[in-house]
Amino acid sequence: MIIKKEHGGNKMAVEIRDGKKILVTPVSKEDLKDIHIGDIIYLTGDLTTCRDVAHRRVVEEGREIPVNVKDAAILHAGPIIRSLGDDKYEMVSVGPTTSMRMEKFEYEFVETTGVRVILGKGGMKENTQRACKDFGAIHCVFPAGNAVVAAVEVEEIVEAQWKDLGMPETLWHCKVKEFGPLIVSIDSYGRNYFEEKKVEYNKKKDEQIEIISRQVGFIK
């Protein structure tokens, strides 16, 4: 069953299909209001791979990104691509890159490009939190070790831009279907799943250390 959510009479880009919460591009700020840290979602629509050098070109060099990522998604990843000739390509493998590598660029990148959904490996910090809160965006984690699974969820590579950067850094604009699972690590309210859980984990760790210390305290 497919349920398309509505808000104030307007259709939103969120579908519930077979129990999955699916975000469909284009995505607005309103679409992200009911998505919170810890949620597991999927993405259908436009997704562009975008790593360090592309971020640097946009933020530090002031170059206009040649793929329209406004209200769409980027993936921190350096994929393996097979050329089929005539500017046609096939995704072979696309494992996420550690998102923290883009942390110093992300506020300005989100502000400049209008991207709504950022995907990658691991969490991000204050710069990205502020961007998500100020401009209405989210960061999600794609589970590591699933590069081939991710490639299967890429239906088509629409275009390749900045090919002078080499395969890993090229902007590969893709169409994806139910890309995921994606764990929301930063929501549009600026909450950070990893940072909040870190406090909880440390508290539990300290409690367990105290218990273990009492149990083995007799050992000299």
PDB file of C-alpha atoms in Angstrom:
ATOM      1  CA  MET A   1       0.000   0.000   0.000  1.00  0.00           C
ATOM      2  CA  ILE A   2       1.203   3.510  -0.838  1.00  0.00           C
ATOM      3  CA  ILE A   3       0.261   6.408   1.426  1.00  0.00           C
ATOM      4  CA  LYS A   4       1.219   9.893   0.261  1.00  0.00           C
ATOM      5  CA  LYS A   5       1.338  12.328   3.148  1.00  0.00           C
ATOM      6  CA  GLU A   6      -0.329  15.701   2.952  1.00  0.00           C
ATOM      7  CA  HIS A   7       0.196  18.889   4.931  1.00  0.00           C
ATOM      8  CA  GLY A   8      -2.265  21.754   4.785  1.00  0.00           C
ATOM      9  CA  GLY A   9      -3.825  20.280   1.660  1.00  0.00           C
ATOM     10  CA  ASN A  10      -0.464  20.080  -0.112  1.00  0.00           C
ATOM     11  CA  LYS A  11       1.052  16.774  -1.160  1.00  0.00           C
ATOM     12  CA  MET A  12       4.413  16.050   0.408  1.00  0.00           C
ATOM     13  CA  ALA A  13       7.332  14.110  -1.016  1.00  0.00           C
ATOM     14  CA  VAL A  14       7.058  11.341   1.569  1.00  0.00           C
ATOM     15  CA  GLU A  15       5.544   7.962   0.754  1.00  0.00           C
ATOM     16  CA  ILE A  16       4.857   5.003   3.016  1.00  0.00           C
ATOM     17  CA  ARG A  17       5.255   1.892   0.888  1.00  0.00           C
ATOM     18  CA  ASP A  18       5.220  -1.606   2.424  1.00  0.00           C
ATOM     19  CA  GLY A  19       6.146  -0.119   5.780  1.00  0.00           C
ATOM     20  CA  LYS A  20       9.044   1.934   4.368  1.00  0.00           C
ATOM     21  CA  LYS A  21       9.215   5.710   4.719  1.00  0.00           C
ATOM     22  CA  ILE A  22      10.377   6.898   1.294  1.00  0.00           C
ATOM     23  CA  LEU A  23      11.522  10.436   0.583  1.00  0.00           C
ATOM     24  CA  VAL A  24      10.910  11.384  -3.048  1.00  0.00           C
ATOM     25  CA  THR A  25      12.750  14.269  -4.709  1.00  0.00           C
ATOM     26  CA  PRO A  26      12.183  17.172  -5.075  1.00  0.00           C
ATOM     27  CA  VAL A  27      12.167  17.626  -1.292  1.00  0.00           C
ATOM     28  CA  SER A  28      11.055  20.760   0.557  1.00  0.00           C
ATOM     29  CA  LYS A  29      11.649  21.948   4.133  1.00  0.00           C
ATOM     30  CA  GLU A  30       8.086  20.942   4.914  1.00  0.00           C
ATOM     31  CA  ASP A  31       8.766  17.374   3.821  1.00  0.00           C
ATOM     32  CA  LEU A  32      11.473  17.030   6.458  1.00  0.00           C
ATOM     33  CA  LYS A  33       9.452  18.198   9.463  1.00  0.00           C
ATOM     34  CA  ASP A  34       8.261  14.705  10.381  1.00  0.00           C
ATOM     35  CA  ILE A  35      11.675  13.110   9.899  1.00  0.00           C
ATOM     36  CA  HIS A  36      13.778  12.839  13.042  1.00  0.00           C
ATOM     37  CA  ILE A  37      17.147  11.481  14.128  1.00  0.00           C
ATOM     38  CA  GLY A  38      17.153   7.709  14.373  1.00  0.00           C
ATOM     39  CA  ASP A  39      14.477   7.302  11.689  1.00  0.00           C
ATOM     40  CA  ILE A  40      15.162   4.822   8.911  1.00  0.00           C
ATOM     41  CA  ILE A  41      14.166   6.137   5.502  1.00  0.00           C
ATOM     42  CA  TYR A  42      14.711   5.450   1.798  1.00  0.00           C
ATOM     43  CA  LEU A  43      15.278   7.811  -1.126  1.00  0.00           C
ATOM     44  CA  THR A  44      13.740   7.799  -4.592  1.00  0.00           C
ATOM     45  CA  GLY A  45      14.659  10.326  -7.262  1.00  0.00           C
ATOM     46  CA  ASP A  46      17.767  12.421  -7.901  1.00  0.00           C
ATOM     47  CA  LEU A  47      21.043  11.584  -6.170  1.00  0.00           C
ATOM     48  CA  THR A  48      24.474  12.978  -7.110  1.00  0.00           C
ATOM     49  CA  THR A  49      27.803  11.694  -5.805  1.00  0.00           C
ATOM     50  CA  CYS A  50      29.851  14.572  -4.421  1.00  0.00           C
ATOM     51  CA  ARG A  51      33.140  14.390  -2.519  1.00  0.00           C
ATOM     52  CA  ASP A  52      35.981  16.567  -1.244  1.00  0.00           C
ATOM     53  CA  VAL A  53      37.222  18.241  -4.401  1.00  0.00           C
ATOM     54  CA  ALA A  54      33.748  19.086  -5.685  1.00  0.00           C
ATOM     55  CA  HIS A  55      32.913  20.649  -2.320  1.00  0.00           C
ATOM     56  CA  ARG A  56      36.142  22.636  -2.459  1.00  0.00           C
ATOM     57  CA  ARG A  57      35.354  23.927  -5.950  1.00  0.00           C
ATOM     58  CA  VAL A  58      31.961  25.186  -4.831  1.00  0.00           C
ATOM     59  CA  VAL A  59      32.943  26.601  -1.436  1.00  0.00           C
ATOM     60  CA  GLU A  60      36.545  27.778  -1.804  1.00  0.00           C
ATOM     61  CA  GLU A  61      36.708  28.519  -5.528  1.00  0.00           C
ATOM     62  CA  GLY A  62      33.172  29.862  -5.838  1.00  0.00           C
ATOM     63  CA  ARG A  63      32.369  27.730  -8.862  1.00  0.00           C
ATOM     64  CA  GLU A  64      28.766  26.934  -9.697  1.00  0.00           C
ATOM     65  CA  ILE A  65      27.976  23.270  -9.326  1.00  0.00           C
ATOM     66  CA  PRO A  66      27.100  21.936 -12.822  1.00  0.00           C
ATOM     67  CA  VAL A  67      24.433  19.539 -11.532  1.00  0.00           C
ATOM     68  CA  ASN A  68      21.239  20.934 -10.043  1.00  0.00           C
ATOM     69  CA  VAL A  69      21.086  19.446  -6.544  1.00  0.00           C
ATOM     70  CA  LYS A  70      18.545  21.949  -5.199  1.00  0.00           C
ATOM     71  CA  ASP A  71      15.839  20.091  -3.253  1.00  0.00           C
ATOM     72  CA  ALA A  72      17.610  16.839  -4.148  1.00  0.00           C
ATOM     73  CA  ALA A  73      20.286  14.633  -2.572  1.00  0.00           C
ATOM     74  CA  ILE A  74      24.054  14.185  -2.631  1.00  0.00           C
ATOM     75  CA  LEU A  75      26.061  11.133  -1.633  1.00  0.00           C
ATOM     76  CA  HIS A  76      29.565  11.352  -0.223  1.00  0.00           C
ATOM     77  CA  ALA A  77      31.005   8.538  -2.328  1.00  0.00           C
ATOM     78  CA  GLY A  78      33.620   7.671  -4.922  1.00  0.00           C
ATOM     79  CA  PRO A  79      31.932   5.032  -7.070  1.00  0.00           C
ATOM     80  CA  ILE A  80      33.274   2.506  -9.539  1.00  0.00           C
ATOM     81  CA  ILE A  81      31.702   3.150 -12.944  1.00  0.00           C
ATOM     82  CA  ARG A  82      31.621   1.125 -16.153  1.00  0.00           C
ATOM     83  CA  SER A  83      31.481   3.085 -19.404  1.00  0.00           C
ATOM     84  CA  LEU A  84      28.997   1.742 -21.942  1.00  0.00           C
ATOM     85  CA  GLY A  85      29.991   4.211 -24.669  1.00  0.00           C
ATOM     86  CA  ASP A  86      28.086   7.181 -26.113  1.00  0.00           C
ATOM     87  CA  ASP A  87      28.134   8.932 -22.718  1.00  0.00           C
ATOM     88  CA  LYS A  88      26.272   6.039 -21.123  1.00  0.00           C
ATOM     89  CA  TYR A  89      27.458   4.603 -17.828  1.00  0.00           C
ATOM     90  CA  GLU A  90      26.665   1.811 -15.413  1.00  0.00           C
ATOM     91  CA  MET A  91      27.124   1.872 -11.648  1.00  0.00           C
ATOM     92  CA  VAL A  92      29.263  -1.076 -10.532  1.00  0.00           C
ATOM     93  CA  SER A  93      29.864  -0.220  -6.885  1.00  0.00           C
ATOM     94  CA  VAL A  94      29.145   2.839  -4.757  1.00  0.00           C
ATOM     95  CA  GLY A  95      30.270   2.679  -1.141  1.00  0.00           C
ATOM     96  CA  PRO A  96      29.876   5.802   1.007  1.00  0.00           C
ATOM     97  CA  THR A  97      32.857   7.984   1.916  1.00  0.00           C
ATOM     98  CA  THR A  98      33.393   9.192   5.493  1.00  0.00           C
ATOM     99  CA  SER A  99      31.193  12.281   5.716  1.00  0.00           C
ATOM    100  CA  MET A 100      33.461  14.077   8.197  1.00  0.00           C
ATOM    101  CA  ARG A 101      35.834  14.770   5.313  1.00  0.00           C
ATOM    102  CA  MET A 102      33.252  17.253   4.033  1.00  0.00           C
ATOM    103  CA  GLU A 103      32.393  18.773   7.420  1.00  0.00           C
ATOM    104  CA  LYS A 104      34.336  22.016   6.998  1.00  0.00           C
ATOM    105  CA  PHE A 105      32.594  22.703   3.666  1.00  0.00           C
ATOM    106  CA  GLU A 106      29.062  21.591   4.399  1.00  0.00           C
ATOM    107  CA  TYR A 107      27.458  24.747   5.813  1.00  0.00           C
ATOM    108  CA  GLU A 108      28.444  26.881   2.836  1.00  0.00           C
ATOM    109  CA  PHE A 109      27.756  24.022   0.429  1.00  0.00           C
ATOM    110  CA  VAL A 110      24.180  23.573   1.640  1.00  0.00           C
ATOM    111  CA  GLU A 111      23.613  27.334   1.667  1.00  0.00           C
ATOM    112  CA  THR A 112      24.944  27.712  -1.881  1.00  0.00           C
ATOM    113  CA  THR A 113      23.396  24.689  -3.579  1.00  0.00           C
ATOM    114  CA  GLY A 114      20.092  24.223  -1.750  1.00  0.00           C
ATOM    115  CA  VAL A 115      20.664  20.489  -1.338  1.00  0.00           C
ATOM    116  CA  ARG A 116      18.173  18.887   1.057  1.00  0.00           C
ATOM    117  CA  VAL A 117      19.509  15.395   1.733  1.00  0.00           C
ATOM    118  CA  ILE A 118      23.145  14.525   2.453  1.00  0.00           C
ATOM    119  CA  LEU A 119      24.177  10.876   2.561  1.00  0.00           C
ATOM    120  CA  GLY A 120      27.458   9.331   3.627  1.00  0.00           C
ATOM    121  CA  LYS A 121      29.310   7.151   6.110  1.00  0.00           C
ATOM    122  CA  GLY A 122      29.461   8.045   9.790  1.00  0.00           C
ATOM    123  CA  GLY A 123      28.278  11.203  11.481  1.00  0.00           C
ATOM    124  CA  MET A 124      28.961  14.901  11.029  1.00  0.00           C
ATOM    125  CA  LYS A 125      29.301  17.784  13.483  1.00  0.00           C
ATOM    126  CA  GLU A 126      28.366  21.393  14.278  1.00  0.00           C
ATOM    127  CA  ASN A 127      28.907  22.880  10.822  1.00  0.00           C
ATOM    128  CA  THR A 128      26.469  20.448   9.255  1.00  0.00           C
ATOM    129  CA  GLN A 129      24.055  20.641  12.187  1.00  0.00           C
ATOM    130  CA  ARG A 130      23.784  24.409  11.702  1.00  0.00           C
ATOM    131  CA  ALA A 131      23.285  23.983   7.960  1.00  0.00           C
ATOM    132  CA  CYS A 132      20.510  21.444   8.434  1.00  0.00           C
ATOM    133  CA  LYS A 133      18.736  23.673  10.954  1.00  0.00           C
ATOM    134  CA  ASP A 134      19.236  26.982   9.121  1.00  0.00           C
ATOM    135  CA  PHE A 135      18.372  25.805   5.611  1.00  0.00           C
ATOM    136  CA  GLY A 136      16.159  22.759   6.148  1.00  0.00           C
ATOM    137  CA  ALA A 137      18.238  19.689   5.323  1.00  0.00           C
ATOM    138  CA  ILE A 138      19.133  16.303   6.793  1.00  0.00           C
ATOM    139  CA  HIS A 139      22.185  14.064   6.938  1.00  0.00           C
ATOM    140  CA  CYS A 140      21.758  10.292   6.746  1.00  0.00           C
ATOM    141  CA  VAL A 141      24.107   7.359   7.093  1.00  0.00           C
ATOM    142  CA  PHE A 142      24.186   4.625   4.473  1.00  0.00           C
ATOM    143  CA  PRO A 143      25.494   1.413   6.101  1.00  0.00           C
ATOM    144  CA  ALA A 144      29.100   0.670   5.170  1.00  0.00           C
ATOM    145  CA  GLY A 145      29.927  -2.600   3.418  1.00  0.00           C
ATOM    146  CA  ASN A 146      26.935  -2.442   1.077  1.00  0.00           C
ATOM    147  CA  ALA A 147      28.485  -0.847  -2.002  1.00  0.00           C
ATOM    148  CA  VAL A 148      27.097  -3.434  -4.410  1.00  0.00           C
ATOM    149  CA  VAL A 149      23.628  -3.238  -2.862  1.00  0.00           C
ATOM    150  CA  ALA A 150      23.730   0.535  -3.306  1.00  0.00           C
ATOM    151  CA  ALA A 151      24.734   0.147  -6.960  1.00  0.00           C
ATOM    152  CA  VAL A 152      21.721  -2.078  -7.612  1.00  0.00           C
ATOM    153  CA  GLU A 153      19.465   0.691  -6.278  1.00  0.00           C
ATOM    154  CA  VAL A 154      20.817   3.090  -8.927  1.00  0.00           C
ATOM    155  CA  GLU A 155      18.423   2.850 -11.853  1.00  0.00           C
ATOM    156  CA  GLU A 156      20.277   5.175 -14.212  1.00  0.00           C
ATOM    157  CA  ILE A 157      23.269   7.492 -14.426  1.00  0.00           C
ATOM    158  CA  VAL A 158      21.790  10.601 -16.001  1.00  0.00           C
ATOM    159  CA  GLU A 159      24.959  12.625 -16.483  1.00  0.00           C
ATOM    160  CA  ALA A 160      28.587  13.014 -15.442  1.00  0.00           C
ATOM    161  CA  GLN A 161      30.066  16.437 -14.664  1.00  0.00           C
ATOM    162  CA  TRP A 162      33.565  17.576 -13.695  1.00  0.00           C
ATOM    163  CA  LYS A 163      35.018  14.433 -15.240  1.00  0.00           C
ATOM    164  CA  ASP A 164      38.441  16.097 -15.161  1.00  0.00           C
ATOM    165  CA  LEU A 165      38.533  15.193 -11.465  1.00  0.00           C
ATOM    166  CA  GLY A 166      38.701  11.469 -12.198  1.00  0.00           C
ATOM    167  CA  MET A 167      36.178   8.740 -11.552  1.00  0.00           C
ATOM    168  CA  PRO A 168      35.890   8.967  -7.730  1.00  0.00           C
ATOM    169  CA  GLU A 169      35.468  12.761  -7.658  1.00  0.00           C
ATOM    170  CA  THR A 170      33.247  13.167 -10.736  1.00  0.00           C
ATOM    171  CA  LEU A 171      29.703  14.349 -10.077  1.00  0.00           C
ATOM    172  CA  TRP A 172      27.627  11.312 -11.069  1.00  0.00           C
ATOM    173  CA  HIS A 173      23.989  12.389 -11.280  1.00  0.00           C
ATOM    174  CA  CYS A 174      21.826   9.319 -10.791  1.00  0.00           C
ATOM    175  CA  LYS A 175      18.222   8.253 -10.586  1.00  0.00           C
ATOM    176  CA  VAL A 176      17.680   5.935  -7.630  1.00  0.00           C
ATOM    177  CA  LYS A 177      14.755   3.913  -6.352  1.00  0.00           C
ATOM    178  CA  GLU A 178      14.264   3.177  -2.663  1.00  0.00           C
ATOM    179  CA  PHE A 179      17.935   3.867  -2.017  1.00  0.00           C
ATOM    180  CA  GLY A 180      18.749   2.752   1.499  1.00  0.00           C
ATOM    181  CA  PRO A 181      18.269   1.940   4.280  1.00  0.00           C
ATOM    182  CA  LEU A 182      19.336   5.385   5.475  1.00  0.00           C
ATOM    183  CA  ILE A 183      19.664   6.240   9.158  1.00  0.00           C
ATOM    184  CA  VAL A 184      18.899   9.889   9.897  1.00  0.00           C
ATOM    185  CA  SER A 185      21.871  11.213  11.872  1.00  0.00           C
ATOM    186  CA  ILE A 186      21.090  14.958  11.721  1.00  0.00           C
ATOM    187  CA  ASP A 187      17.546  16.214  11.252  1.00  0.00           C
ATOM    188  CA  SER A 188      16.215  19.575  10.109  1.00  0.00           C
ATOM    189  CA  TYR A 189      15.927  20.671  13.741  1.00  0.00           C
ATOM    190  CA  GLY A 190      19.691  20.403  14.113  1.00  0.00           C
ATOM    191  CA  ARG A 191      19.618  17.388  16.409  1.00  0.00           C
ATOM    192  CA  ASN A 192      22.593  15.046  16.038  1.00  0.00           C
ATOM    193  CA  TYR A 193      22.024  11.341  16.651  1.00  0.00           C
ATOM    194  CA  PHE A 194      25.687  10.471  17.099  1.00  0.00           C
ATOM    195  CA  GLU A 195      26.415  13.334  19.490  1.00  0.00           C
ATOM    196  CA  GLU A 196      23.317  12.715  21.606  1.00  0.00           C
ATOM    197  CA  LYS A 197      23.941   8.985  21.771  1.00  0.00           C
ATOM    198  CA  LYS A 198      27.582   9.597  22.678  1.00  0.00           C
ATOM    199  CA  VAL A 199      26.469  11.095  25.996  1.00  0.00           C
ATOM    200  CA  GLU A 200      24.169   8.139  26.612  1.00  0.00           C
ATOM    201  CA  TYR A 201      26.856   5.601  25.700  1.00  0.00           C
ATOM    202  CA  ASN A 202      29.435   7.265  27.951  1.00  0.00           C
ATOM    203  CA  LYS A 203      26.997   7.285  30.863  1.00  0.00           C
ATOM    204  CA  LYS A 204      26.279   3.581  30.408  1.00  0.00           C
ATOM    205  CA  LYS A 205      29.981   2.876  29.988  1.00  0.00           C
ATOM    206  CA  ASP A 206      30.840   4.641  33.246  1.00  0.00           C
ATOM    207  CA  GLU A 207      28.107   2.707  35.057  1.00  0.00           C
ATOM    208  CA  GLN A 208      29.421  -0.604  33.734  1.00  0.00           C
ATOM    209  CA  ILE A 209      33.024   0.262  34.569  1.00  0.00           C
ATOM    210  CA  GLU A 210      31.952   0.948  38.151  1.00  0.00           C
ATOM    211  CA  ILE A 211      30.128  -2.392  38.351  1.00  0.00           C
ATOM    212  CA  ILE A 212      33.074  -4.303  36.871  1.00  0.00           C
ATOM    213  CA  SER A 213      35.517  -2.520  39.177  1.00  0.00           C
ATOM    214  CA  ARG A 214      33.540  -3.687  42.208  1.00  0.00           C
ATOM    215  CA  GLN A 215      33.459  -7.238  40.890  1.00  0.00           C
ATOM    216  CA  VAL A 216      37.194  -7.478  40.211  1.00  0.00           C
ATOM    217  CA  GLY A 217      38.384  -5.127  42.923  1.00  0.00           C
ATOM    218  CA  PHE A 218      39.847  -8.033  44.884  1.00  0.00           C
ATOM    219  CA  ILE A 219      42.424  -8.672  42.151  1.00  0.00           C
ATOM    220  CA  LYS A 220      45.797  -7.151  43.029  1.00  0.00           C
TER     221      LYS A 220
END
